[in-house]
Amino acid sequence: MILALSGLIQLKAQEPVLQFEDTLLVQDSVQLAKKTKFYIPKKAAMLSAAFPGLGQIYNGKWWKVPILYAGVAATIYGISWNNGYYTKYKSGYYDWIDSDPYSQSYLEVLPPNSNIENIDASWFESQLEAKKDSYRRDRDLMIIVAVGVYMINIIDANVDAHLSDFDVTPDLSMRVSPSLIYSQGQASLGLACCFKF
């Protein structure tokens, strides 16, 4: 009876013990106590949705935050740069087609070393319209990229939190060996894969 009770106590000591926080305490007979941190995926995703990079900080992946903010800064710069040229070419195009002598913002976008009297009017109008449309398209594309960076930020925090307790011990292995495979009464040569984890 005493022997069975001591065996039951020893088995209970090896089971994982959950705490109320985000910490899992695992006790092993060889190792006295090993503390493993795990993260709540929903919390990481919500933190990243509220403020980009906060989910990565919650997961303990500080090194991802500068990469995220470099992407955010690049997309904001791209939106601003393309929007500035779009505004300039749009006002130049509308000033060109309205034929108002007092609105001449198209002079700002003239090709270098050119005079307005020497430029073909239909060519210049088509160039203004093409540039205006091109910069608008690039600006809109950069807005889509910015939304993509934001979504990747949330997905990365969620997936990283899911994989925080994934077992990556060195005991993971695969062994491939030749094997006889029997099918419909006939033997054929094949390969057998044995995974150890």
C-alpha positions as a Markdown table, in Angstrom:
| # | Residue | x | y | z |
|---|---|---|---|---|
| 1 | Met | 0.0 | 0.0 | 0.0 |
| 2 | Ile | 2.8 | 2.4 | 1.0 |
| 3 | Leu | 4.7 | 1.4 | -2.2 |
| 4 | Ala | 1.7 | 2.1 | -4.4 |
| 5 | Leu | 1.1 | 5.4 | -2.7 |
| 6 | Ser | 4.7 | 6.6 | -3.2 |
| 7 | Gly | 4.5 | 5.6 | -6.9 |
| 8 | Leu | 1.3 | 7.6 | -7.3 |
| 9 | Ile | 2.9 | 10.6 | -5.6 |
| 10 | Gln | 6.0 | 10.3 | -7.9 |
| 11 | Leu | 3.7 | 10.2 | -11.0 |
| 12 | Lys | 1.8 | 13.2 | -9.8 |
| 13 | Ala | 5.0 | 15.2 | -9.4 |
| 14 | Gln | 6.0 | 14.6 | -13.1 |
| 15 | Glu | 2.7 | 16.0 | -14.5 |
| 16 | Pro | 2.6 | 19.6 | -15.8 |
| 17 | Val | 1.2 | 22.1 | -13.4 |
| 18 | Leu | -0.7 | 25.1 | -14.9 |
| 19 | Gln | -0.5 | 28.5 | -13.2 |
| 20 | Phe | -3.1 | 31.3 | -13.7 |
| 21 | Glu | -0.6 | 33.6 | -15.6 |
| 22 | Asp | 1.0 | 32.8 | -19.0 |
| 23 | Thr | 3.5 | 30.5 | -17.4 |
| 24 | Leu | 3.7 | 26.7 | -17.5 |
| 25 | Leu | 5.8 | 25.0 | -14.8 |
| 26 | Val | 7.1 | 21.5 | -15.8 |
| 27 | Gln | 8.8 | 19.3 | -13.2 |
| 28 | Asp | 11.0 | 16.4 | -14.3 |
| 29 | Ser | 12.8 | 13.8 | -12.2 |
| 30 | Val | 16.2 | 14.8 | -13.8 |
| 31 | Gln | 15.5 | 18.5 | -13.9 |
| 32 | Leu | 14.1 | 20.0 | -10.8 |
| 33 | Ala | 12.0 | 22.8 | -12.4 |
| 34 | Lys | 12.0 | 24.1 | -16.0 |
| 35 | Lys | 10.0 | 27.2 | -16.7 |
| 36 | Thr | 8.6 | 27.4 | -20.2 |
| 37 | Lys | 6.8 | 30.5 | -21.4 |
| 38 | Phe | 3.7 | 30.2 | -23.6 |
| 39 | Tyr | 1.7 | 33.0 | -25.1 |
| 40 | Ile | -2.0 | 33.5 | -25.9 |
| 41 | Pro | -2.4 | 33.8 | -29.7 |
| 42 | Lys | -5.6 | 35.9 | -29.5 |
| 43 | Lys | -4.0 | 38.3 | -27.1 |
| 44 | Ala | -0.9 | 38.7 | -29.3 |
| 45 | Ala | -3.1 | 39.3 | -32.4 |
| 46 | Met | -5.3 | 41.9 | -30.5 |
| 47 | Leu | -2.2 | 43.7 | -29.2 |
| 48 | Ser | -0.7 | 43.9 | -32.8 |
| 49 | Ala | -4.1 | 45.1 | -34.2 |
| 50 | Ala | -4.3 | 47.8 | -31.5 |
| 51 | Phe | -0.7 | 49.0 | -32.0 |
| 52 | Pro | 1.6 | 47.4 | -34.6 |
| 53 | Gly | 4.6 | 45.7 | -33.0 |
| 54 | Leu | 3.0 | 45.3 | -29.6 |
| 55 | Gly | 2.2 | 41.6 | -30.3 |
| 56 | Gln | 5.8 | 40.9 | -31.2 |
| 57 | Ile | 6.9 | 42.6 | -28.0 |
| 58 | Tyr | 4.4 | 40.5 | -26.1 |
| 59 | Asn | 5.8 | 37.3 | -27.7 |
| 60 | Gly | 9.4 | 38.3 | -26.8 |
| 61 | Lys | 10.5 | 38.9 | -30.4 |
| 62 | Trp | 11.8 | 42.4 | -30.0 |
| 63 | Trp | 14.0 | 42.0 | -33.1 |
| 64 | Lys | 11.0 | 42.0 | -35.4 |
| 65 | Val | 9.8 | 45.4 | -34.3 |
| 66 | Pro | 12.5 | 47.5 | -36.2 |
| 67 | Ile | 11.8 | 45.4 | -39.4 |
| 68 | Leu | 8.1 | 46.1 | -39.0 |
| 69 | Tyr | 8.6 | 49.8 | -38.6 |
| 70 | Ala | 11.0 | 49.9 | -41.5 |
| 71 | Gly | 8.2 | 48.5 | -43.6 |
| 72 | Val | 5.7 | 50.9 | -42.2 |
| 73 | Ala | 8.0 | 53.9 | -42.8 |
| 74 | Ala | 8.7 | 52.7 | -46.4 |
| 75 | Thr | 5.1 | 52.5 | -47.2 |
| 76 | Ile | 4.2 | 55.8 | -45.6 |
| 77 | Tyr | 7.1 | 57.4 | -47.6 |
| 78 | Gly | 5.9 | 55.8 | -50.8 |
| 79 | Ile | 2.3 | 57.0 | -50.3 |
| 80 | Ser | 3.5 | 60.5 | -49.5 |
| 81 | Trp | 6.0 | 60.7 | -52.4 |
| 82 | Asn | 3.5 | 59.4 | -55.0 |
| 83 | Asn | 0.7 | 61.5 | -53.6 |
| 84 | Gly | 2.8 | 64.7 | -53.9 |
| 85 | Tyr | 3.6 | 64.0 | -57.6 |
| 86 | Tyr | 0.0 | 63.0 | -58.3 |
| 87 | Thr | -1.3 | 66.3 | -56.9 |
| 88 | Lys | 1.3 | 68.2 | -58.9 |
| 89 | Tyr | 0.5 | 66.5 | -62.2 |
| 90 | Lys | -3.3 | 66.6 | -61.5 |
| 91 | Ser | -3.3 | 70.3 | -61.0 |
| 92 | Gly | -1.0 | 70.8 | -64.0 |
| 93 | Tyr | -3.3 | 68.7 | -66.1 |
| 94 | Tyr | -6.5 | 70.5 | -65.1 |
| 95 | Asp | -4.8 | 73.9 | -65.5 |
| 96 | Trp | -3.7 | 72.9 | -69.0 |
| 97 | Ile | -7.2 | 71.8 | -70.1 |
| 98 | Asp | -9.2 | 74.7 | -68.6 |
| 99 | Ser | -7.3 | 77.3 | -70.7 |
| 100 | Asp | -7.3 | 79.8 | -67.9 |
| 101 | Pro | -4.3 | 82.2 | -68.3 |
| 102 | Tyr | -4.1 | 82.8 | -64.6 |
| 103 | Ser | -3.8 | 79.1 | -63.6 |
| 104 | Gln | -0.4 | 77.8 | -64.9 |
| 105 | Ser | 0.7 | 75.1 | -62.5 |
| 106 | Tyr | 1.7 | 73.0 | -65.5 |
| 107 | Leu | 4.8 | 75.2 | -65.8 |
| 108 | Glu | 6.2 | 73.3 | -62.7 |
| 109 | Val | 6.1 | 70.0 | -64.6 |
| 110 | Leu | 7.6 | 71.1 | -67.9 |
| 111 | Pro | 10.5 | 69.0 | -69.1 |
| 112 | Pro | 13.9 | 70.6 | -68.3 |
| 113 | Asn | 15.3 | 73.2 | -70.7 |
| 114 | Ser | 12.0 | 73.5 | -72.6 |
| 115 | Asn | 9.8 | 76.4 | -73.4 |
| 116 | Ile | 6.0 | 76.3 | -73.4 |
| 117 | Glu | 5.8 | 77.7 | -76.9 |
| 118 | Asn | 7.9 | 75.0 | -78.4 |
| 119 | Ile | 5.9 | 72.0 | -76.9 |
| 120 | Asp | 3.3 | 70.1 | -78.9 |
| 121 | Ala | 0.0 | 70.7 | -77.0 |
| 122 | Ser | -1.6 | 67.3 | -77.6 |
| 123 | Trp | 1.7 | 65.5 | -76.6 |
| 124 | Phe | 2.0 | 67.6 | -73.5 |
| 125 | Glu | -1.6 | 67.0 | -72.5 |
| 126 | Ser | -1.3 | 63.2 | -73.0 |
| 127 | Gln | 2.0 | 63.2 | -70.9 |
| 128 | Leu | 0.3 | 65.1 | -68.1 |
| 129 | Glu | -2.6 | 62.7 | -68.0 |
| 130 | Ala | -0.4 | 59.6 | -68.2 |
| 131 | Lys | 1.8 | 60.9 | -65.3 |
| 132 | Lys | -1.2 | 61.8 | -63.2 |
| 133 | Asp | -2.7 | 58.4 | -63.7 |
| 134 | Ser | 0.6 | 56.6 | -63.1 |
| 135 | Tyr | 1.3 | 58.4 | -59.8 |
| 136 | Arg | -2.3 | 57.8 | -58.6 |
| 137 | Arg | -2.0 | 54.1 | -59.4 |
| 138 | Asp | 1.3 | 53.9 | -57.5 |
| 139 | Arg | -0.1 | 55.8 | -54.5 |
| 140 | Asp | -3.1 | 53.4 | -54.4 |
| 141 | Leu | -0.8 | 50.4 | -54.7 |
| 142 | Met | 1.3 | 51.7 | -51.7 |
| 143 | Ile | -1.9 | 52.1 | -49.7 |
| 144 | Ile | -2.6 | 48.4 | -50.4 |
| 145 | Val | 0.9 | 47.5 | -49.4 |
| 146 | Ala | 0.5 | 49.4 | -46.2 |
| 147 | Val | -2.6 | 47.4 | -45.4 |
| 148 | Gly | -0.7 | 44.3 | -46.2 |
| 149 | Val | 2.1 | 45.2 | -43.8 |
| 150 | Tyr | -0.5 | 45.8 | -41.1 |
| 151 | Met | -2.2 | 42.4 | -41.7 |
| 152 | Ile | 1.2 | 40.6 | -41.8 |
| 153 | Asn | 2.0 | 42.2 | -38.5 |
| 154 | Ile | -1.2 | 40.7 | -36.9 |
| 155 | Ile | -0.7 | 37.3 | -38.6 |
| 156 | Asp | 2.9 | 37.1 | -37.5 |
| 157 | Ala | 2.1 | 37.8 | -33.9 |
| 158 | Asn | -0.7 | 35.2 | -33.9 |
| 159 | Val | 1.4 | 32.5 | -35.5 |
| 160 | Asp | 4.4 | 33.2 | -33.3 |
| 161 | Ala | 2.2 | 32.9 | -30.2 |
| 162 | His | 0.8 | 29.6 | -31.5 |
| 163 | Leu | 4.3 | 28.2 | -32.1 |
| 164 | Ser | 5.8 | 29.4 | -28.8 |
| 165 | Asp | 5.3 | 26.0 | -27.1 |
| 166 | Phe | 6.2 | 24.0 | -30.2 |
| 167 | Asp | 8.7 | 21.2 | -29.4 |
| 168 | Val | 12.0 | 21.6 | -31.2 |
| 169 | Thr | 14.1 | 19.1 | -29.2 |
| 170 | Pro | 17.1 | 17.4 | -30.8 |
| 171 | Asp | 15.2 | 14.1 | -30.6 |
| 172 | Leu | 13.3 | 14.9 | -33.8 |
| 173 | Ser | 14.7 | 12.6 | -36.5 |
| 174 | Met | 13.7 | 10.6 | -39.6 |
| 175 | Arg | 15.1 | 7.2 | -40.6 |
| 176 | Val | 14.7 | 5.8 | -44.2 |
| 177 | Ser | 15.4 | 2.1 | -44.8 |
| 178 | Pro | 14.6 | -0.4 | -47.6 |
| 179 | Ser | 11.5 | -2.5 | -47.1 |
| 180 | Leu | 9.5 | -5.2 | -48.7 |
| 181 | Ile | 5.9 | -4.1 | -49.5 |
| 182 | Tyr | 3.3 | -6.8 | -50.0 |
| 183 | Ser | 0.4 | -5.8 | -52.2 |
| 184 | Gln | -2.2 | -8.2 | -53.8 |
| 185 | Gly | 0.0 | -11.2 | -53.0 |
| 186 | Gln | 3.2 | -9.9 | -54.6 |
| 187 | Ala | 6.2 | -8.5 | -52.9 |
| 188 | Ser | 7.9 | -5.3 | -54.2 |
| 189 | Leu | 10.9 | -3.3 | -53.0 |
| 190 | Gly | 10.2 | 0.1 | -51.4 |
| 191 | Leu | 11.4 | 2.6 | -48.8 |
| 192 | Ala | 10.1 | 2.9 | -45.2 |
| 193 | Cys | 10.2 | 6.2 | -43.4 |
| 194 | Cys | 10.3 | 6.2 | -39.6 |
| 195 | Phe | 9.8 | 9.5 | -37.8 |
| 196 | Lys | 10.9 | 9.9 | -34.2 |
| 197 | Phe | 9.6 | 12.7 | -32.1 |
